[in-house]
CSV table of C-alpha atoms in Angstrom, one decimal:
chain,number,residue,atom,x,y,z
G,7,MET,CA,40.5,-41.7,-37.3
G,8,ARG,CA,38.4,-41.1,-34.2
G,9,ASP,CA,37.6,-43.4,-31.4
G,10,THR,CA,35.3,-46.3,-32.3
G,11,VAL,CA,35.0,-47.7,-28.8
G,12,PRO,CA,32.6,-46.1,-26.4
G,13,SER,CA,34.4,-44.4,-23.5
G,14,HIS,CA,34.3,-45.8,-20.0
G,15,SER,CA,32.3,-42.7,-18.9
G,16,LEU,CA,29.7,-43.0,-21.6
G,17,VAL,CA,29.2,-46.7,-20.8
G,18,GLU,CA,28.9,-45.9,-17.2
G,19,ARG,CA,26.5,-43.0,-17.8
G,20,LEU,CA,24.2,-45.2,-19.9
G,21,LEU,CA,24.2,-48.1,-17.4
G,22,ARG,CA,23.4,-45.7,-14.5
G,23,ALA,CA,20.6,-44.2,-16.6
G,24,ALA,CA,19.3,-47.7,-17.4
G,25,ASP,CA,19.1,-48.4,-13.7
G,26,GLN,CA,16.5,-45.6,-13.3
G,27,LEU,CA,14.2,-47.2,-15.9
G,28,PRO,CA,10.8,-48.7,-14.9
G,29,HIS,CA,10.8,-52.5,-14.8
G,30,THR,CA,9.6,-53.4,-18.3
G,31,ARG,CA,11.9,-50.9,-20.0
G,32,PHE,CA,14.8,-52.0,-17.8
G,33,GLU,CA,14.2,-55.6,-18.9
G,34,ILE,CA,14.1,-54.6,-22.5
G,35,PHE,CA,17.4,-52.8,-22.1
G,36,ARG,CA,19.0,-55.6,-20.2
G,37,ARG,CA,17.9,-58.3,-22.5
G,38,LEU,CA,18.6,-56.6,-25.8
G,39,TYR,CA,21.8,-54.8,-25.1
G,40,VAL,CA,23.4,-56.7,-22.2
G,41,GLN,CA,22.3,-60.2,-22.8
G,42,GLY,CA,22.1,-59.8,-26.6
G,43,GLU,CA,18.8,-61.6,-26.8
G,44,SER,CA,16.6,-61.5,-29.9
G,45,VAL,CA,13.6,-59.1,-30.2
G,46,HIS,CA,11.4,-62.1,-30.7
G,47,ARG,CA,12.5,-63.7,-27.5
G,48,VAL,CA,12.2,-60.5,-25.5
G,49,ARG,CA,8.7,-60.0,-26.8
G,50,GLU,CA,7.7,-63.5,-25.9
G,51,ASP,CA,9.3,-63.5,-22.4
G,52,LEU,CA,7.8,-60.1,-21.5
G,53,GLY,CA,4.4,-60.9,-23.0
G,54,LEU,CA,4.3,-57.9,-25.3
G,55,ASP,CA,2.9,-57.6,-28.8
G,56,GLU,CA,5.0,-55.9,-31.5
G,57,GLN,CA,3.4,-52.5,-31.0
G,58,GLN,CA,3.7,-52.7,-27.2
G,59,LEU,CA,7.4,-53.6,-27.5
G,60,GLU,CA,7.9,-50.7,-30.0
G,61,ARG,CA,6.3,-48.2,-27.7
G,62,GLU,CA,8.2,-49.4,-24.6
G,63,ARG,CA,11.5,-49.5,-26.5
G,64,SER,CA,10.9,-45.9,-27.9
G,65,ALA,CA,10.1,-44.7,-24.4
G,66,MET,CA,13.2,-46.5,-23.0
G,67,LEU,CA,15.4,-44.9,-25.6
G,68,ARG,CA,13.9,-41.4,-24.9
G,69,SER,CA,14.4,-41.9,-21.2
G,70,LEU,CA,18.0,-42.8,-21.7
G,71,MET,CA,18.6,-39.9,-23.9
G,72,ARG,CA,17.1,-37.6,-21.3
G,73,MET,CA,19.0,-39.1,-18.3
G,74,SER,CA,22.4,-40.1,-19.6
E,29,MET,CA,3.9,-40.8,-43.5
E,30,ALA,CA,6.8,-42.7,-42.2
E,31,MET,CA,5.8,-42.3,-38.6
E,32,ALA,CA,2.7,-44.4,-39.0
E,33,ARG,CA,4.9,-47.5,-39.5
E,34,THR,CA,6.1,-49.8,-36.9
E,35,THR,CA,9.6,-51.2,-37.4
E,36,ILE,CA,10.9,-53.8,-35.1
E,37,LEU,CA,14.4,-54.8,-36.0
E,38,GLU,CA,17.0,-56.7,-34.1
E,39,PRO,CA,19.3,-54.2,-32.6
E,40,ARG,CA,22.2,-55.4,-34.7
E,41,ALA,CA,20.2,-55.0,-37.8
E,42,SER,CA,19.3,-51.4,-36.7
E,43,LEU,CA,23.0,-50.6,-36.4
E,44,VAL,CA,23.7,-51.9,-39.9
E,45,GLY,CA,20.6,-50.4,-41.2
E,46,LEU,CA,21.4,-46.9,-39.9
E,47,GLN,CA,24.8,-47.0,-41.4
E,48,LEU,CA,23.5,-48.3,-44.8
E,49,SER,CA,20.7,-45.8,-44.7
E,50,LEU,CA,23.2,-43.0,-44.6
E,51,PHE,CA,26.0,-44.5,-46.7
E,52,SER,CA,23.9,-46.0,-49.5
E,53,ASP,CA,22.8,-42.7,-51.0
E,54,GLU,CA,25.6,-41.1,-53.1
E,55,ASP,CA,23.9,-37.7,-52.7
E,56,PHE,CA,24.1,-37.9,-49.0
E,57,LEU,CA,27.8,-37.8,-48.5
E,58,HIS,CA,28.8,-37.3,-52.2
E,59,LEU,CA,30.2,-40.8,-52.4
E,60,GLU,CA,31.1,-42.4,-55.7
E,61,SER,CA,29.5,-45.8,-56.0
E,62,ARG,CA,32.7,-47.7,-55.3
E,63,GLN,CA,33.3,-45.6,-52.2
E,64,ALA,CA,29.7,-46.3,-51.1
E,65,GLU,CA,30.2,-50.0,-51.6
E,66,GLN,CA,33.4,-49.8,-49.5
E,67,ALA,CA,31.6,-47.9,-46.8
E,68,ILE,CA,28.9,-50.5,-46.7
E,69,ALA,CA,31.5,-53.3,-46.5
E,70,ASP,CA,33.3,-51.4,-43.8
E,71,ALA,CA,30.0,-51.0,-41.8
E,72,MET,CA,29.4,-54.7,-42.1
E,73,ASN,CA,32.9,-55.5,-41.0
E,74,ALA,CA,32.7,-53.1,-38.1
E,75,VAL,CA,29.6,-54.9,-36.8
E,76,GLU,CA,31.1,-58.3,-37.4
E,77,ASN,CA,34.3,-57.4,-35.7
E,78,ALA,CA,32.4,-55.9,-32.8
E,79,VAL,CA,30.5,-59.2,-32.3
E,80,THR,CA,33.1,-61.8,-33.1
E,81,GLN,CA,36.2,-60.1,-31.6
E,82,LYS,CA,35.0,-59.2,-28.2
E,83,ASN,CA,38.6,-59.0,-26.9
E,84,THR,CA,39.7,-56.2,-29.1
E,85,SER,CA,38.7,-53.4,-26.8
E,86,ASN,CA,41.6,-51.5,-25.3
E,87,LEU,CA,39.5,-50.0,-22.6
E,88,PRO,CA,40.6,-50.8,-19.1
E,89,PRO,CA,38.0,-52.6,-16.9
E,90,PRO,CA,35.8,-50.2,-15.1
E,91,GLU,CA,36.6,-49.4,-11.5
E,92,LYS,CA,33.2,-50.4,-10.4
E,93,PRO,CA,31.2,-52.7,-12.7
E,94,ALA,CA,27.7,-51.5,-13.1
E,95,MET,CA,25.1,-54.3,-13.7
E,96,ARG,CA,25.1,-58.0,-13.1
E,97,ARG,CA,24.0,-59.8,-16.2
E,98,GLY,CA,20.7,-61.4,-15.6
E,99,ARG,CA,19.5,-59.5,-12.5
E,100,ARG,CA,19.2,-56.2,-11.0
E,101,VAL,CA,21.3,-55.7,-7.9
E,102,LYS,CA,21.0,-52.8,-5.4
E,103,GLU,CA,24.1,-52.0,-3.5
E,104,PRO,CA,24.2,-50.0,-0.3
E,105,GLU,CA,26.9,-47.7,-1.5
E,106,GLY,CA,28.0,-46.3,-4.8
E,107,PRO,CA,26.7,-47.7,-8.1
E,108,VAL,CA,23.4,-49.5,-7.9
E,109,LEU,CA,24.0,-51.5,-11.0
E,110,GLN,CA,26.3,-54.5,-11.2
E,111,LEU,CA,27.6,-56.2,-14.4
E,112,ASP,CA,29.6,-59.4,-14.5
E,113,ASP,CA,32.6,-59.3,-16.8
E,114,GLU,CA,30.8,-61.1,-19.6
E,115,GLY,CA,27.8,-58.7,-19.5
E,116,LEU,CA,30.0,-55.6,-19.3
E,117,GLN,CA,32.2,-56.8,-22.1
E,118,PHE,CA,29.3,-57.5,-24.4
E,119,PHE,CA,27.7,-54.1,-23.6
E,120,ARG,CA,30.9,-52.2,-24.1
E,121,ASP,CA,31.9,-54.0,-27.3
E,122,VAL,CA,28.5,-54.5,-28.9
E,123,GLY,CA,25.4,-53.6,-26.9
E,124,CYS,CA,26.4,-49.9,-26.4
E,125,ARG,CA,26.9,-49.3,-30.1
E,126,MET,CA,23.6,-51.0,-30.9
E,127,LEU,CA,21.9,-48.9,-28.2
E,128,LEU,CA,23.5,-45.7,-29.6
E,129,ALA,CA,22.4,-46.6,-33.1
E,130,GLU,CA,18.8,-47.0,-31.9
E,131,MET,CA,19.0,-43.8,-30.0
E,132,VAL,CA,20.1,-42.0,-33.1
E,133,ILE,CA,17.2,-43.7,-35.1
E,134,GLN,CA,14.7,-42.7,-32.4
E,135,THR,CA,15.9,-39.1,-32.5
E,136,VAL,CA,15.6,-39.0,-36.3
E,137,ARG,CA,12.1,-40.5,-36.0
E,138,ASP,CA,11.1,-37.9,-33.5
E,139,MET,CA,12.7,-35.1,-35.6
E,140,ALA,CA,10.7,-36.3,-38.5
E,141,ALA,CA,7.5,-36.5,-36.4
E,142,LEU,CA,8.0,-32.8,-35.5
E,143,THR,CA,7.7,-31.9,-39.2
E,144,ASP,CA,4.0,-33.0,-39.1
E,145,PRO,CA,2.0,-30.1,-37.6
E,146,GLU,CA,-1.2,-32.1,-37.3
E,147,ARG,CA,0.4,-34.9,-35.4
E,148,CYS,CA,2.2,-32.4,-33.1
E,149,GLN,CA,-1.0,-30.6,-32.3
E,150,ARG,CA,-2.8,-33.9,-31.6
E,151,LEU,CA,0.0,-35.2,-29.4
E,152,GLN,CA,0.3,-31.9,-27.6
E,153,GLN,CA,-3.4,-32.0,-26.7
E,154,LEU,CA,-3.8,-35.7,-25.9
E,155,ASP,CA,-0.5,-36.6,-24.3
E,156,PRO,CA,1.5,-33.5,-23.1
E,157,GLN,CA,4.1,-35.7,-21.4
E,158,SER,CA,4.8,-37.7,-24.5
E,159,TRP,CA,4.9,-34.4,-26.4
E,160,GLU,CA,7.6,-33.1,-24.1
E,161,GLU,CA,9.6,-36.3,-24.4
E,162,LEU,CA,9.4,-36.2,-28.1
E,163,GLN,CA,10.6,-32.7,-28.2
E,164,ALA,CA,13.5,-33.5,-25.9
E,165,SER,CA,14.5,-36.5,-28.0
E,166,ALA,CA,14.4,-34.5,-31.2
E,167,GLN,CA,17.0,-32.2,-29.7
E,168,TRP,CA,19.4,-35.0,-28.7
E,169,PHE,CA,21.9,-34.2,-31.4
E,170,ASP,CA,22.4,-30.8,-29.8
E,171,THR,CA,23.7,-32.6,-26.7
E,172,GLU,CA,27.2,-33.9,-26.0
E,173,ASP,CA,26.0,-37.5,-26.0
E,174,GLY,CA,24.2,-37.1,-29.2
E,175,ARG,CA,27.4,-35.8,-30.9
E,176,ILE,CA,29.4,-38.6,-29.3
E,177,ALA,CA,27.0,-41.2,-30.6
E,178,ILE,CA,27.4,-39.9,-34.2
E,179,GLN,CA,31.1,-39.8,-33.8
E,180,LEU,CA,31.2,-43.4,-32.6
E,181,LEU,CA,28.9,-44.8,-35.2
E,182,PHE,CA,30.5,-42.9,-38.1
E,183,PRO,CA,34.1,-42.4,-37.0
E,184,GLU,CA,35.4,-41.6,-40.5
E,185,TRP,CA,33.0,-38.8,-41.1
E,186,ASP,CA,32.6,-35.3,-39.8
E,187,HIS,CA,29.8,-35.5,-37.2
E,188,GLU,CA,28.6,-32.0,-37.9
E,189,THR,CA,28.1,-32.9,-41.6
E,190,ILE,CA,26.0,-35.9,-40.7
E,191,ILE,CA,24.0,-34.1,-38.1
E,192,ASN,CA,23.3,-31.1,-40.4
E,193,ARG,CA,22.3,-33.5,-43.1
E,194,ILE,CA,19.8,-35.3,-40.8
E,195,LYS,CA,18.5,-32.0,-39.5
E,196,ALA,CA,17.9,-30.7,-43.1
E,197,ASP,CA,15.9,-33.8,-44.0
E,198,PRO,CA,14.9,-36.1,-41.2
E,199,ASN,CA,12.0,-37.5,-43.2
E,200,GLY,CA,14.4,-38.5,-46.0
E,201,VAL,CA,16.8,-40.2,-43.7
E,202,ILE,CA,14.2,-42.1,-41.7
E,203,ASN,CA,12.3,-43.1,-44.9
E,204,ARG,CA,15.5,-44.5,-46.3
E,205,PHE,CA,15.9,-46.4,-43.1
E,206,TYR,CA,12.3,-47.7,-43.2
E,207,ALA,CA,12.8,-48.7,-46.8
E,208,TRP,CA,15.9,-50.6,-45.8
E,209,ALA,CA,14.1,-52.2,-42.8
E,210,SER,CA,11.2,-53.3,-44.9
E,211,LEU,CA,13.6,-55.2,-47.2
E,212,ALA,CA,15.9,-56.4,-44.4
E,213,PRO,CA,14.3,-59.8,-43.5
E,214,LYS,CA,14.6,-60.8,-47.2
E,215,ARG,CA,17.9,-59.2,-47.8
E,216,LEU,CA,19.5,-60.4,-44.7
E,217,SER,CA,18.5,-64.0,-45.2
E,218,LYS,CA,20.3,-64.4,-48.5
E,219,ASN,CA,22.8,-67.2,-48.4
E,220,GLU,CA,25.2,-65.8,-51.0
E,221,GLY,CA,25.6,-62.1,-50.5
E,222,VAL,CA,25.6,-59.0,-52.5
E,223,SER,CA,28.1,-56.5,-51.1
E,224,GLY,CA,29.6,-59.1,-48.9
E,225,MET,CA,26.4,-60.2,-47.1
E,226,ASP,CA,26.9,-63.9,-46.6
E,227,ALA,CA,25.0,-66.3,-44.4
E,228,ASP,CA,27.2,-65.7,-41.4
E,229,THR,CA,26.7,-61.9,-41.6
E,230,ALA,CA,23.0,-62.4,-42.0
E,231,ARG,CA,22.9,-64.5,-38.9
E,232,LEU,CA,25.1,-62.0,-37.1
E,233,ILE,CA,22.6,-59.2,-37.6
E,234,GLY,CA,19.6,-61.3,-36.6
E,235,ALA,CA,18.1,-62.6,-39.8
E,236,ASP,CA,16.1,-65.7,-39.2
E,237,VAL,CA,14.0,-66.0,-42.4
E,238,ASP,CA,14.9,-68.5,-45.1
E,239,VAL,CA,14.1,-67.1,-48.5
E,240,GLU,CA,14.4,-69.3,-51.5
E,241,ASP,CA,13.7,-66.7,-54.2
E,242,TRP,CA,16.6,-64.4,-53.7
E,243,GLY,CA,17.7,-63.0,-57.0
E,244,PRO,CA,21.0,-61.6,-58.0
E,245,GLU,CA,19.4,-58.3,-58.7
E,246,ASP,CA,18.5,-57.8,-55.1
E,247,SER,CA,21.0,-55.8,-53.2
E,248,VAL,CA,21.4,-53.3,-50.5
E,249,TYR,CA,20.9,-50.6,-53.1
E,250,ALA,CA,17.3,-51.7,-53.6
E,251,CYS,CA,16.4,-49.5,-50.7
E,252,ARG,CA,17.1,-46.4,-52.9
E,253,ALA,CA,13.9,-47.1,-54.8
């Protein structure tokens, strides 16, 4: 059975990468994965429609994959 | 084409959906139906445990916390991100896994997009930067973090088997995920569950739709159709 808990270094790398994100993408990251807020609430608070949120979230994920 | 669809799911639902998308097809990992059912139940339990038992982590606290929950803090030296204990605990126990699941889904989506030559050509001409990002994302499974993500999300399976299967048919995997996602709001709102999906679990993974006409024939296996 392998580890099921993310390592400290992985967590740290992702958080450091998140810090480099532009404002909106950082807010999406923080609200969804640190605050645990719902997609609906994030969309409302950031004033994004569904497609905009989808685009920003995709771009955020790609950025994290590139930077982490 | 699957890429034309927009699928916004709660991150927790994405995590479960990814696991179900892979485990719900016997052909995928050569599971017998009882094993598949057990795998689904295990996936559900893993998510539930991650959310409800936040204190099960054995990791030591980080030497330097990295982001304060609720605001962005710049520090003059060292890490620029700060997390309070609660935020870090949530991210480490739950948020990180949800994020990794969504990164895996994004990678599979981008791998599937690369199988469409017309779309690739169009993107290459119209938006070279996005084209480069998409290509990089599609190669994430070849990186250490991509491999780690698969290992963390599917700890009982050989990561190379899963990655090779995804590489062989990214469209099949992502279409299965989309099929699951399209049924998710209805399926996740069921009060008495099939395959262990009860109201608490539904709430846990973000379902907020109350559906009256849920029938016993509906199940997680509906996504196979």
